Structure formats: C-alpha cells, structure tokens
Amino acid sequence: MVFGTSASTQRKFRALIADDDPVIQKIHKVLLNKLGFETQVVVNGKEAVDLFRSGAFFNLVLMDMEMPIMDGPQATRELRAMGVKTMIVGVTSRALESEKQAFMGAGLDDCHVKPLSAEIITSLLKKLGKNK
Amino acid sequence: MDRNNLQRQVAYTRRSLFDQGYLDDQFIQLEDLQDDANPNFVEEIVTLFYSDSSRLIHSIEQALENRPLDFGRLDNYMHQFKGSCSSIGAKKVKSECTQFREYCNAENAEGCTRTFQQVKQELAILRRKLEAYFQLARQAGGAQAG
C-alpha cells in the first residue's frame, strides 16, 4: 500500500499547510509530499478559510496556532462553523499543555509541537485511511 | 584530498557539530528528508532560516531601542525566533533564546540586551560552521573516487 493514496480511487490525499513560517512551510511540504500527499500552502487563517469557502477540498489541514490576519484558533472555529469536517491538526511552538488544550477547544482533531515528524504524519495518515 | 578522506572529514565535521552542542536531533530529521527529489534540502532549509531570521532579529533590535522596553513584545518576537531555531535544530542559539525570554519575564533590560548579543553571536558562529560543512559536503560529493 502506498501511503497517501486512497486505495479505492488512487487519488492522492490533499493537505493544506496554514503557516506563516517559511521554514515550517517547506519542512511540512516536503514531509507530506514524501508521504504521498499533494500539498497547498497558505500564510494565514483567512486564506485557509477562503479556500474552503471557494469549494476547495482537503483531507488534512495543518493549522499553525499563531498567524497574522487570522490565527489558527479563529480559523479553526470558522471552518467548523461552516461545517468543514476535514481533519484539522494544530501545530504550535507553544509547548504548554494549557495552550494546546485551548487550541484543541477551537475544534482541532489533534495538536502537536512543530515541526511535525514523519512518525506523527504517518499516524495521521493511518487515521485518515481508517476514516475513508 | 581524495574522496574517501573528504568523506571522512565531512563525517567528522558533522559529528562535531552535534558533540559541541551546536545542533540537536531536529537537524537529523531534516537530513532524513533529503533525497534524490530534494538533494539540497538541508542547505536550502538553513538558507531559508537565515534569510527569515534576519527579519525577526531586526524587529528585536528595534524593540530593544525603545524606552521603556516592551517586554511582552520582545518575548513574543523571541518566542517566534526560538521556534524557528527549533526547526533546524540550532541547539545553542535556542538555549540563548530561552535565556533571553527568562530575562523578559523578569523585566531585566540589561539581561535582555546582553543575552541578545549572545543570540546574535551564536547565530553567526553556527552560520559559519554550517557553511563550511556544506561546502565540504559539496566537495566530497563532487570529488573523483581515489
């Protein structure tokens, strides 16, 4: 089985990277591409929300906590209010459990300290595969 | 210098960056992402880091010139910069960032100013060491077999 592909349709999983840090953008993009995802990058929460509002579909969103214009928690709340069921995983450099829990409360499916590792992305892939 | 010697020197230089505390395991995570599709990934990430970090360093420098100091703003900038350092495994720089943030929390202006100089110094040292390492790695990759 090739990670990142849907066995029934052979289409790749699509991931949206919402992060204003160009280093994190590149790390996550290459990591996800290696694991079979198609990726798109936006630099703030508003761009993420606008993409979904325009009808774009993603299997996974990596949502940075702190971004200009619209931050991760606000973008997550708006996406959930729109009825978006996509797996949204928060990424943050804030390691305090209380800060992560506050971000989770916005509607995340999971939250991790960035940058994500291959092991974490692989575990997310397995969850995505089970949800198909 | 033949290829074998160059490769030994590359390995030794790389090992010393970890042994002397300049880099941590996150750098290895970056190396694991380098492959034929992304043959210069690590060097590209480091270049991107230094390009992006100059913006945050400049913001901190400007904020340190204000009186009274806005410790909240300084801490926020340094938090962002520390996160960026974590992304490439810049261990010593990250340690200085942590110290800076402690001085911010204590509202110690002199400590912030002094530690910021340490941050910039460690950043410059790491840059020189990584540039030398990448140059050596390129030479080893391009050298003819002995």
PDB file of C-alpha atoms in Angstrom:
ATOM      1  CA  MET A   1       0.000   0.000   0.000  1.00  0.00           C
ATOM      2  CA  VAL A   2       1.354   3.418  -0.903  1.00  0.00           C
ATOM      3  CA  PHE A   3       0.855   5.856   1.924  1.00  0.00           C
ATOM      4  CA  GLY A   4      -1.133   8.933   0.946  1.00  0.00           C
ATOM      5  CA  THR A   5      -3.271   7.311  -1.745  1.00  0.00           C
ATOM      6  CA  SER A   6      -6.855   6.242  -1.475  1.00  0.00           C
ATOM      7  CA  ALA A   7      -6.956   2.572  -2.315  1.00  0.00           C
ATOM      8  CA  SER A   8     -10.346   2.828  -3.979  1.00  0.00           C
ATOM      9  CA  THR A   9      -9.704   5.842  -6.215  1.00  0.00           C
ATOM     10  CA  GLN A  10      -5.871   6.014  -6.432  1.00  0.00           C
ATOM     11  CA  ARG A  11      -6.211   9.773  -5.835  1.00  0.00           C
ATOM     12  CA  LYS A  12      -3.663  11.295  -3.540  1.00  0.00           C
ATOM     13  CA  PHE A  13      -4.631  12.726  -0.181  1.00  0.00           C
ATOM     14  CA  ARG A  14      -4.594  16.525  -0.230  1.00  0.00           C
ATOM     15  CA  ALA A  15      -3.151  18.542   2.613  1.00  0.00           C
ATOM     16  CA  LEU A  16      -3.366  22.256   3.348  1.00  0.00           C
ATOM     17  CA  ILE A  17      -0.471  23.811   5.243  1.00  0.00           C
ATOM     18  CA  ALA A  18      -1.520  27.015   7.010  1.00  0.00           C
ATOM     19  CA  ASP A  19       1.627  28.591   8.437  1.00  0.00           C
ATOM     20  CA  ASP A  20       3.364  31.936   8.153  1.00  0.00           C
ATOM     21  CA  ASP A  21       6.833  30.484   8.867  1.00  0.00           C
ATOM     22  CA  PRO A  22       8.554  29.756   5.537  1.00  0.00           C
ATOM     23  CA  VAL A  23      10.892  27.215   7.151  1.00  0.00           C
ATOM     24  CA  ILE A  24       7.980  25.234   8.600  1.00  0.00           C
ATOM     25  CA  GLN A  25       6.074  25.555   5.311  1.00  0.00           C
ATOM     26  CA  LYS A  26       8.954  23.932   3.430  1.00  0.00           C
ATOM     27  CA  ILE A  27       9.615  21.212   6.007  1.00  0.00           C
ATOM     28  CA  HIS A  28       5.976  20.176   6.203  1.00  0.00           C
ATOM     29  CA  LYS A  29       5.525  20.401   2.423  1.00  0.00           C
ATOM     30  CA  VAL A  30       8.468  18.111   1.697  1.00  0.00           C
ATOM     31  CA  LEU A  31       7.491  15.738   4.505  1.00  0.00           C
ATOM     32  CA  LEU A  32       3.899  15.458   3.287  1.00  0.00           C
ATOM     33  CA  ASN A  33       4.953  15.139  -0.364  1.00  0.00           C
ATOM     34  CA  LYS A  34       7.315  12.290   0.556  1.00  0.00           C
ATOM     35  CA  LEU A  35       4.432  10.523   2.253  1.00  0.00           C
ATOM     36  CA  GLY A  36       2.268  10.853  -0.840  1.00  0.00           C
ATOM     37  CA  PHE A  37       0.221  13.977  -0.191  1.00  0.00           C
ATOM     38  CA  GLU A  38      -0.499  16.743  -2.641  1.00  0.00           C
ATOM     39  CA  THR A  39       0.039  19.991  -0.752  1.00  0.00           C
ATOM     40  CA  GLN A  40      -1.025  23.616  -0.832  1.00  0.00           C
ATOM     41  CA  VAL A  41       0.356  26.360   1.385  1.00  0.00           C
ATOM     42  CA  VAL A  42      -1.370  29.436   2.794  1.00  0.00           C
ATOM     43  CA  VAL A  43       0.175  32.023   5.120  1.00  0.00           C
ATOM     44  CA  ASN A  44      -2.713  32.838   7.430  1.00  0.00           C
ATOM     45  CA  GLY A  45      -6.016  31.533   8.717  1.00  0.00           C
ATOM     46  CA  LYS A  46      -8.105  33.804   6.494  1.00  0.00           C
ATOM     47  CA  GLU A  47      -6.556  32.312   3.352  1.00  0.00           C
ATOM     48  CA  ALA A  48      -7.357  28.847   4.689  1.00  0.00           C
ATOM     49  CA  VAL A  49     -10.978  29.769   5.357  1.00  0.00           C
ATOM     50  CA  ASP A  50     -11.301  31.477   1.962  1.00  0.00           C
ATOM     51  CA  LEU A  51     -10.017  28.347   0.228  1.00  0.00           C
ATOM     52  CA  PHE A  52     -12.661  26.156   1.833  1.00  0.00           C
ATOM     53  CA  ARG A  53     -15.306  28.792   1.179  1.00  0.00           C
ATOM     54  CA  SER A  54     -14.361  28.692  -2.521  1.00  0.00           C
ATOM     55  CA  GLY A  55     -15.048  24.960  -2.561  1.00  0.00           C
ATOM     56  CA  ALA A  56     -11.545  23.536  -2.183  1.00  0.00           C
ATOM     57  CA  PHE A  57     -11.294  20.118  -0.590  1.00  0.00           C
ATOM     58  CA  PHE A  58      -8.537  18.784   1.622  1.00  0.00           C
ATOM     59  CA  ASN A  59      -8.160  15.572   3.581  1.00  0.00           C
ATOM     60  CA  LEU A  60      -5.886  17.201   6.144  1.00  0.00           C
ATOM     61  CA  VAL A  61      -5.148  20.714   7.384  1.00  0.00           C
ATOM     62  CA  LEU A  62      -2.005  21.524   9.343  1.00  0.00           C
ATOM     63  CA  MET A  63      -3.026  24.699  11.148  1.00  0.00           C
ATOM     64  CA  ASP A  64      -0.409  26.883  12.786  1.00  0.00           C
ATOM     65  CA  MET A  65      -1.548  28.459  16.035  1.00  0.00           C
ATOM     66  CA  GLU A  66      -0.090  31.945  15.594  1.00  0.00           C
ATOM     67  CA  MET A  67      -0.553  33.632  12.235  1.00  0.00           C
ATOM     68  CA  PRO A  68      -1.232  37.228  11.173  1.00  0.00           C
ATOM     69  CA  ILE A  69      -4.638  38.428   9.902  1.00  0.00           C
ATOM     70  CA  MET A  70      -6.447  35.393  11.354  1.00  0.00           C
ATOM     71  CA  ASP A  71      -4.830  32.953  13.782  1.00  0.00           C
ATOM     72  CA  GLY A  72      -5.229  29.193  13.936  1.00  0.00           C
ATOM     73  CA  PRO A  73      -7.899  29.007  16.654  1.00  0.00           C
ATOM     74  CA  GLN A  74     -10.099  31.577  14.891  1.00  0.00           C
ATOM     75  CA  ALA A  75      -9.671  29.895  11.502  1.00  0.00           C
ATOM     76  CA  THR A  76     -10.498  26.516  13.030  1.00  0.00           C
ATOM     77  CA  ARG A  77     -13.642  27.867  14.679  1.00  0.00           C
ATOM     78  CA  GLU A  78     -14.775  29.399  11.387  1.00  0.00           C
ATOM     79  CA  LEU A  79     -14.124  26.213   9.434  1.00  0.00           C
ATOM     80  CA  ARG A  80     -16.095  24.120  11.924  1.00  0.00           C
ATOM     81  CA  ALA A  81     -18.909  26.695  11.906  1.00  0.00           C
ATOM     82  CA  MET A  82     -19.002  26.311   8.100  1.00  0.00           C
ATOM     83  CA  GLY A  83     -19.492  22.572   8.581  1.00  0.00           C
ATOM     84  CA  VAL A  84     -15.994  21.554   7.489  1.00  0.00           C
ATOM     85  CA  LYS A  85     -15.334  18.007   8.726  1.00  0.00           C
ATOM     86  CA  THR A  86     -11.759  17.773   7.413  1.00  0.00           C
ATOM     87  CA  MET A  87      -9.127  16.559   9.892  1.00  0.00           C
ATOM     88  CA  ILE A  88      -7.526  19.715  11.282  1.00  0.00           C
ATOM     89  CA  VAL A  89      -4.287  19.228  13.177  1.00  0.00           C
ATOM     90  CA  GLY A  90      -2.914  22.167  15.112  1.00  0.00           C
ATOM     91  CA  VAL A  91       0.809  22.828  15.066  1.00  0.00           C
ATOM     92  CA  THR A  92       2.390  25.130  17.587  1.00  0.00           C
ATOM     93  CA  SER A  93       5.706  26.043  19.091  1.00  0.00           C
ATOM     94  CA  ARG A  94       3.894  26.621  22.397  1.00  0.00           C
ATOM     95  CA  ALA A  95       4.547  23.507  24.407  1.00  0.00           C
ATOM     96  CA  LEU A  96       2.427  24.261  27.476  1.00  0.00           C
ATOM     97  CA  GLU A  97      -0.409  21.745  27.795  1.00  0.00           C
ATOM     98  CA  SER A  98      -2.869  24.511  28.709  1.00  0.00           C
ATOM     99  CA  GLU A  99      -2.087  26.383  25.472  1.00  0.00           C
ATOM    100  CA  LYS A 100      -2.506  23.218  23.405  1.00  0.00           C
ATOM    101  CA  GLN A 101      -5.795  22.418  25.116  1.00  0.00           C
ATOM    102  CA  ALA A 102      -7.082  25.928  24.375  1.00  0.00           C
ATOM    103  CA  PHE A 103      -6.245  25.413  20.714  1.00  0.00           C
ATOM    104  CA  MET A 104      -7.900  21.970  20.761  1.00  0.00           C
ATOM    105  CA  GLY A 105     -11.041  23.642  22.127  1.00  0.00           C
ATOM    106  CA  ALA A 106     -11.380  25.573  18.860  1.00  0.00           C
ATOM    107  CA  GLY A 107     -12.259  22.312  17.088  1.00  0.00           C
ATOM    108  CA  LEU A 108      -8.999  20.548  16.274  1.00  0.00           C
ATOM    109  CA  ASP A 109      -8.731  16.804  15.864  1.00  0.00           C
ATOM    110  CA  ASP A 110      -5.199  16.810  17.250  1.00  0.00           C
ATOM    111  CA  CYS A 111      -2.374  19.165  18.180  1.00  0.00           C
ATOM    112  CA  HIS A 112       1.391  18.786  18.089  1.00  0.00           C
ATOM    113  CA  VAL A 113       4.525  20.805  18.633  1.00  0.00           C
ATOM    114  CA  LYS A 114       6.109  21.835  15.345  1.00  0.00           C
ATOM    115  CA  PRO A 115       7.766  20.794  13.221  1.00  0.00           C
ATOM    116  CA  LEU A 116       5.916  17.520  12.833  1.00  0.00           C
ATOM    117  CA  SER A 117       7.898  14.338  12.432  1.00  0.00           C
ATOM    118  CA  ALA A 118       7.448  11.614   9.842  1.00  0.00           C
ATOM    119  CA  GLU A 119       6.107   9.356  12.605  1.00  0.00           C
ATOM    120  CA  ILE A 120       3.350  11.795  13.515  1.00  0.00           C
ATOM    121  CA  ILE A 121       2.357  12.385   9.883  1.00  0.00           C
ATOM    122  CA  THR A 122       2.287   8.611   9.350  1.00  0.00           C
ATOM    123  CA  SER A 123      -0.027   8.174  12.347  1.00  0.00           C
ATOM    124  CA  LEU A 124      -2.298  10.902  10.920  1.00  0.00           C
ATOM    125  CA  LEU A 125      -2.287   9.085   7.577  1.00  0.00           C
ATOM    126  CA  LYS A 126      -3.425   5.900   9.295  1.00  0.00           C
ATOM    127  CA  LYS A 127      -6.297   7.787  10.914  1.00  0.00           C
ATOM    128  CA  LEU A 128      -7.226   9.247   7.509  1.00  0.00           C
ATOM    129  CA  GLY A 129      -7.138   5.780   5.972  1.00  0.00           C
ATOM    130  CA  LYS A 130      -9.464   4.404   8.651  1.00  0.00           C
ATOM    131  CA  ASN A 131     -11.904   7.263   8.096  1.00  0.00           C
ATOM    132  CA  LYS A 132     -12.251   6.544   4.362  1.00  0.00           C
TER     133      LYS A 132
ATOM    134  CA  MET B   1      42.352  15.366  -0.998  1.00  0.00           C
ATOM    135  CA  ASP B   2      40.808  12.133  -2.280  1.00  0.00           C
ATOM    136  CA  ARG B   3      37.125  11.335  -1.948  1.00  0.00           C
ATOM    137  CA  ASN B   4      37.492   8.899   0.960  1.00  0.00           C
ATOM    138  CA  ASN B   5      39.429  11.422   3.008  1.00  0.00           C
ATOM    139  CA  LEU B   6      36.918  14.136   2.155  1.00  0.00           C
ATOM    140  CA  GLN B   7      34.031  11.936   3.192  1.00  0.00           C
ATOM    141  CA  ARG B   8      35.767  11.116   6.465  1.00  0.00           C
ATOM    142  CA  GLN B   9      36.285  14.810   7.056  1.00  0.00           C
ATOM    143  CA  VAL B  10      32.610  15.516   6.275  1.00  0.00           C
ATOM    144  CA  ALA B  11      31.529  12.852   8.780  1.00  0.00           C
ATOM    145  CA  TYR B  12      33.915  14.194  11.417  1.00  0.00           C
ATOM    146  CA  THR B  13      32.759  17.788  10.877  1.00  0.00           C
ATOM    147  CA  ARG B  14      29.138  16.735  11.081  1.00  0.00           C
ATOM    148  CA  ARG B  15      29.730  14.722  14.266  1.00  0.00           C
ATOM    149  CA  SER B  16      31.495  17.648  15.916  1.00  0.00           C
ATOM    150  CA  LEU B  17      28.510  19.951  15.281  1.00  0.00           C
ATOM    151  CA  PHE B  18      26.443  17.615  17.449  1.00  0.00           C
ATOM    152  CA  ASP B  19      29.136  16.829  20.011  1.00  0.00           C
ATOM    153  CA  GLN B  20      29.880  20.520  20.595  1.00  0.00           C
ATOM    154  CA  GLY B  21      26.183  21.236  21.104  1.00  0.00           C
ATOM    155  CA  TYR B  22      25.553  23.379  18.042  1.00  0.00           C
ATOM    156  CA  LEU B  23      22.905  21.034  16.627  1.00  0.00           C
ATOM    157  CA  ASP B  24      20.304  18.664  18.022  1.00  0.00           C
ATOM    158  CA  ASP B  25      18.218  15.781  16.667  1.00  0.00           C
ATOM    159  CA  GLN B  26      15.933  18.056  14.634  1.00  0.00           C
ATOM    160  CA  PHE B  27      18.839  18.521  12.186  1.00  0.00           C
ATOM    161  CA  ILE B  28      18.851  14.745  11.685  1.00  0.00           C
ATOM    162  CA  GLN B  29      15.106  14.915  10.910  1.00  0.00           C
ATOM    163  CA  LEU B  30      15.957  17.403   8.150  1.00  0.00           C
ATOM    164  CA  GLU B  31      18.713  15.124   6.820  1.00  0.00           C
ATOM    165  CA  ASP B  32      16.193  12.270   6.676  1.00  0.00           C
ATOM    166  CA  LEU B  33      14.033  14.363   4.336  1.00  0.00           C
ATOM    167  CA  GLN B  34      16.899  14.905   1.877  1.00  0.00           C
ATOM    168  CA  ASP B  35      16.763  12.555  -1.092  1.00  0.00           C
ATOM    169  CA  ASP B  36      17.148  12.496  -4.878  1.00  0.00           C
ATOM    170  CA  ALA B  37      13.989  14.581  -5.244  1.00  0.00           C
ATOM    171  CA  ASN B  38      15.323  17.150  -2.768  1.00  0.00           C
ATOM    172  CA  PRO B  39      19.125  16.744  -2.971  1.00  0.00           C
ATOM    173  CA  ASN B  40      19.963  20.071  -1.296  1.00  0.00           C
ATOM    174  CA  PHE B  41      17.068  20.159   1.143  1.00  0.00           C
ATOM    175  CA  VAL B  42      19.078  20.690   4.332  1.00  0.00           C
ATOM    176  CA  GLU B  43      21.140  23.521   2.889  1.00  0.00           C
ATOM    177  CA  GLU B  44      18.001  25.117   1.430  1.00  0.00           C
ATOM    178  CA  ILE B  45      16.240  24.979   4.804  1.00  0.00           C
ATOM    179  CA  VAL B  46      19.244  26.503   6.584  1.00  0.00           C
ATOM    180  CA  THR B  47      19.474  29.258   3.951  1.00  0.00           C
ATOM    181  CA  LEU B  48      15.762  29.944   4.361  1.00  0.00           C
ATOM    182  CA  PHE B  49      16.170  30.039   8.131  1.00  0.00           C
ATOM    183  CA  TYR B  50      18.927  32.652   7.987  1.00  0.00           C
ATOM    184  CA  SER B  51      17.017  34.711   5.435  1.00  0.00           C
ATOM    185  CA  ASP B  52      13.837  34.665   7.523  1.00  0.00           C
ATOM    186  CA  SER B  53      15.578  35.104  10.874  1.00  0.00           C
ATOM    187  CA  SER B  54      17.137  38.419   9.797  1.00  0.00           C
ATOM    188  CA  ARG B  55      13.628  39.889   9.841  1.00  0.00           C
ATOM    189  CA  LEU B  56      12.978  38.808  13.438  1.00  0.00           C
ATOM    190  CA  ILE B  57      16.462  39.825  14.570  1.00  0.00           C
ATOM    191  CA  HIS B  58      15.875  43.286  13.100  1.00  0.00           C
ATOM    192  CA  SER B  59      12.495  43.546  14.885  1.00  0.00           C
ATOM    193  CA  ILE B  60      14.101  42.622  18.204  1.00  0.00           C
ATOM    194  CA  GLU B  61      16.925  45.121  17.658  1.00  0.00           C
ATOM    195  CA  GLN B  62      14.398  47.883  17.025  1.00  0.00           C
ATOM    196  CA  ALA B  63      12.305  46.874  20.027  1.00  0.00           C
ATOM    197  CA  LEU B  64      15.406  46.941  22.251  1.00  0.00           C
ATOM    198  CA  GLU B  65      15.956  50.588  21.292  1.00  0.00           C
ATOM    199  CA  ASN B  66      12.569  51.655  22.658  1.00  0.00           C
ATOM    200  CA  ARG B  67      12.281  53.054  26.179  1.00  0.00           C
ATOM    201  CA  PRO B  68      10.678  51.768  28.217  1.00  0.00           C
ATOM    202  CA  LEU B  69      11.177  48.269  26.862  1.00  0.00           C
ATOM    203  CA  ASP B  70       8.032  46.395  25.873  1.00  0.00           C
ATOM    204  CA  PHE B  71       8.980  43.038  27.406  1.00  0.00           C
ATOM    205  CA  GLY B  72       5.800  41.412  26.144  1.00  0.00           C
ATOM    206  CA  ARG B  73       6.614  42.320  22.553  1.00  0.00           C
ATOM    207  CA  LEU B  74      10.246  41.283  22.969  1.00  0.00           C
ATOM    208  CA  ASP B  75       9.173  37.952  24.411  1.00  0.00           C
ATOM    209  CA  ASN B  76       6.759  37.407  21.534  1.00  0.00           C
ATOM    210  CA  TYR B  77       9.414  38.111  18.907  1.00  0.00           C
ATOM    211  CA  MET B  78      11.914  35.850  20.664  1.00  0.00           C
ATOM    212  CA  HIS B  79       9.301  33.104  21.003  1.00  0.00           C
ATOM    213  CA  GLN B  80       8.857  33.184  17.228  1.00  0.00           C
ATOM    214  CA  PHE B  81      12.596  33.186  16.640  1.00  0.00           C
ATOM    215  CA  LYS B  82      13.156  30.347  19.100  1.00  0.00           C
ATOM    216  CA  GLY B  83      10.532  28.312  17.266  1.00  0.00           C
ATOM    217  CA  SER B  84      12.390  28.896  14.041  1.00  0.00           C
ATOM    218  CA  CYS B  85      15.679  27.816  15.644  1.00  0.00           C
ATOM    219  CA  SER B  86      13.975  24.627  16.817  1.00  0.00           C
ATOM    220  CA  SER B  87      13.012  23.857  13.225  1.00  0.00           C
ATOM    221  CA  ILE B  88      16.620  23.476  12.130  1.00  0.00           C
ATOM    222  CA  GLY B  89      17.962  22.045  15.375  1.00  0.00           C
ATOM    223  CA  ALA B  90      20.010  25.132  16.297  1.00  0.00           C
ATOM    224  CA  LYS B  91      20.598  23.998  19.873  1.00  0.00           C
ATOM    225  CA  LYS B  92      22.947  26.667  21.238  1.00  0.00           C
ATOM    226  CA  VAL B  93      21.034  29.524  19.625  1.00  0.00           C
ATOM    227  CA  LYS B  94      17.823  28.111  21.066  1.00  0.00           C
ATOM    228  CA  SER B  95      19.396  27.997  24.525  1.00  0.00           C
ATOM    229  CA  GLU B  96      20.294  31.688  24.319  1.00  0.00           C
ATOM    230  CA  CYS B  97      16.734  32.439  23.179  1.00  0.00           C
ATOM    231  CA  THR B  98      15.410  30.683  26.296  1.00  0.00           C
ATOM    232  CA  GLN B  99      17.727  32.792  28.464  1.00  0.00           C
ATOM    233  CA  PHE B 100      16.517  35.960  26.735  1.00  0.00           C
ATOM    234  CA  ARG B 101      12.891  35.047  27.412  1.00  0.00           C
ATOM    235  CA  GLU B 102      13.697  34.471  31.077  1.00  0.00           C
ATOM    236  CA  TYR B 103      15.103  37.997  31.251  1.00  0.00           C
ATOM    237  CA  CYS B 104      11.938  39.274  29.531  1.00  0.00           C
ATOM    238  CA  ASN B 105       9.790  37.556  32.165  1.00  0.00           C
ATOM    239  CA  ALA B 106      11.950  39.127  34.877  1.00  0.00           C
ATOM    240  CA  GLU B 107      11.750  42.510  33.048  1.00  0.00           C
ATOM    241  CA  ASN B 108      15.525  42.694  33.177  1.00  0.00           C
ATOM    242  CA  ALA B 109      16.532  45.143  30.431  1.00  0.00           C
ATOM    243  CA  GLU B 110      20.270  44.733  30.900  1.00  0.00           C
ATOM    244  CA  GLY B 111      19.939  40.961  30.802  1.00  0.00           C
ATOM    245  CA  CYS B 112      17.884  41.134  27.614  1.00  0.00           C
ATOM    246  CA  THR B 113      20.388  43.403  25.899  1.00  0.00           C
ATOM    247  CA  ARG B 114      23.374  41.284  26.937  1.00  0.00           C
ATOM    248  CA  THR B 115      21.734  37.986  26.018  1.00  0.00           C
ATOM    249  CA  PHE B 116      20.598  39.294  22.654  1.00  0.00           C
ATOM    250  CA  GLN B 117      24.257  39.860  21.775  1.00  0.00           C
ATOM    251  CA  GLN B 118      24.858  36.210  22.712  1.00  0.00           C
ATOM    252  CA  VAL B 119      21.979  35.150  20.457  1.00  0.00           C
ATOM    253  CA  LYS B 120      23.483  37.009  17.508  1.00  0.00           C
ATOM    254  CA  GLN B 121      26.950  35.671  18.248  1.00  0.00           C
ATOM    255  CA  GLU B 122      25.796  32.056  18.388  1.00  0.00           C
ATOM    256  CA  LEU B 123      23.739  32.594  15.239  1.00  0.00           C
ATOM    257  CA  ALA B 124      26.824  33.870  13.402  1.00  0.00           C
ATOM    258  CA  ILE B 125      29.037  31.034  14.697  1.00  0.00           C
ATOM    259  CA  LEU B 126      26.510  28.416  13.608  1.00  0.00           C
ATOM    260  CA  ARG B 127      26.194  30.029  10.188  1.00  0.00           C
ATOM    261  CA  ARG B 128      29.971  29.891   9.629  1.00  0.00           C
ATOM    262  CA  LYS B 129      30.171  26.285  10.786  1.00  0.00           C
ATOM    263  CA  LEU B 130      27.241  25.154   8.645  1.00  0.00           C
ATOM    264  CA  GLU B 131      28.540  26.999   5.571  1.00  0.00           C
ATOM    265  CA  ALA B 132      31.912  25.292   5.999  1.00  0.00           C
ATOM    266  CA  TYR B 133      30.199  21.923   6.478  1.00  0.00           C
ATOM    267  CA  PHE B 134      28.008  22.306   3.378  1.00  0.00           C
ATOM    268  CA  GLN B 135      30.997  23.415   1.309  1.00  0.00           C
ATOM    269  CA  LEU B 136      32.962  20.375   2.439  1.00  0.00           C
ATOM    270  CA  ALA B 137      29.988  18.100   1.708  1.00  0.00           C
ATOM    271  CA  ARG B 138      29.741  19.533  -1.814  1.00  0.00           C
ATOM    272  CA  GLN B 139      33.460  18.946  -2.368  1.00  0.00           C
ATOM    273  CA  ALA B 140      33.157  15.377  -1.126  1.00  0.00           C
ATOM    274  CA  GLY B 141      30.160  14.783  -3.371  1.00  0.00           C
ATOM    275  CA  GLY B 142      31.969  16.128  -6.418  1.00  0.00           C
ATOM    276  CA  ALA B 143      35.418  14.570  -5.781  1.00  0.00           C
ATOM    277  CA  GLN B 144      36.580  11.746  -8.002  1.00  0.00           C
ATOM    278  CA  ALA B 145      36.979   8.348  -6.312  1.00  0.00           C
ATOM    279  CA  GLY B 146      40.563   7.766  -5.223  1.00  0.00           C
TER     280      GLY B 146
END
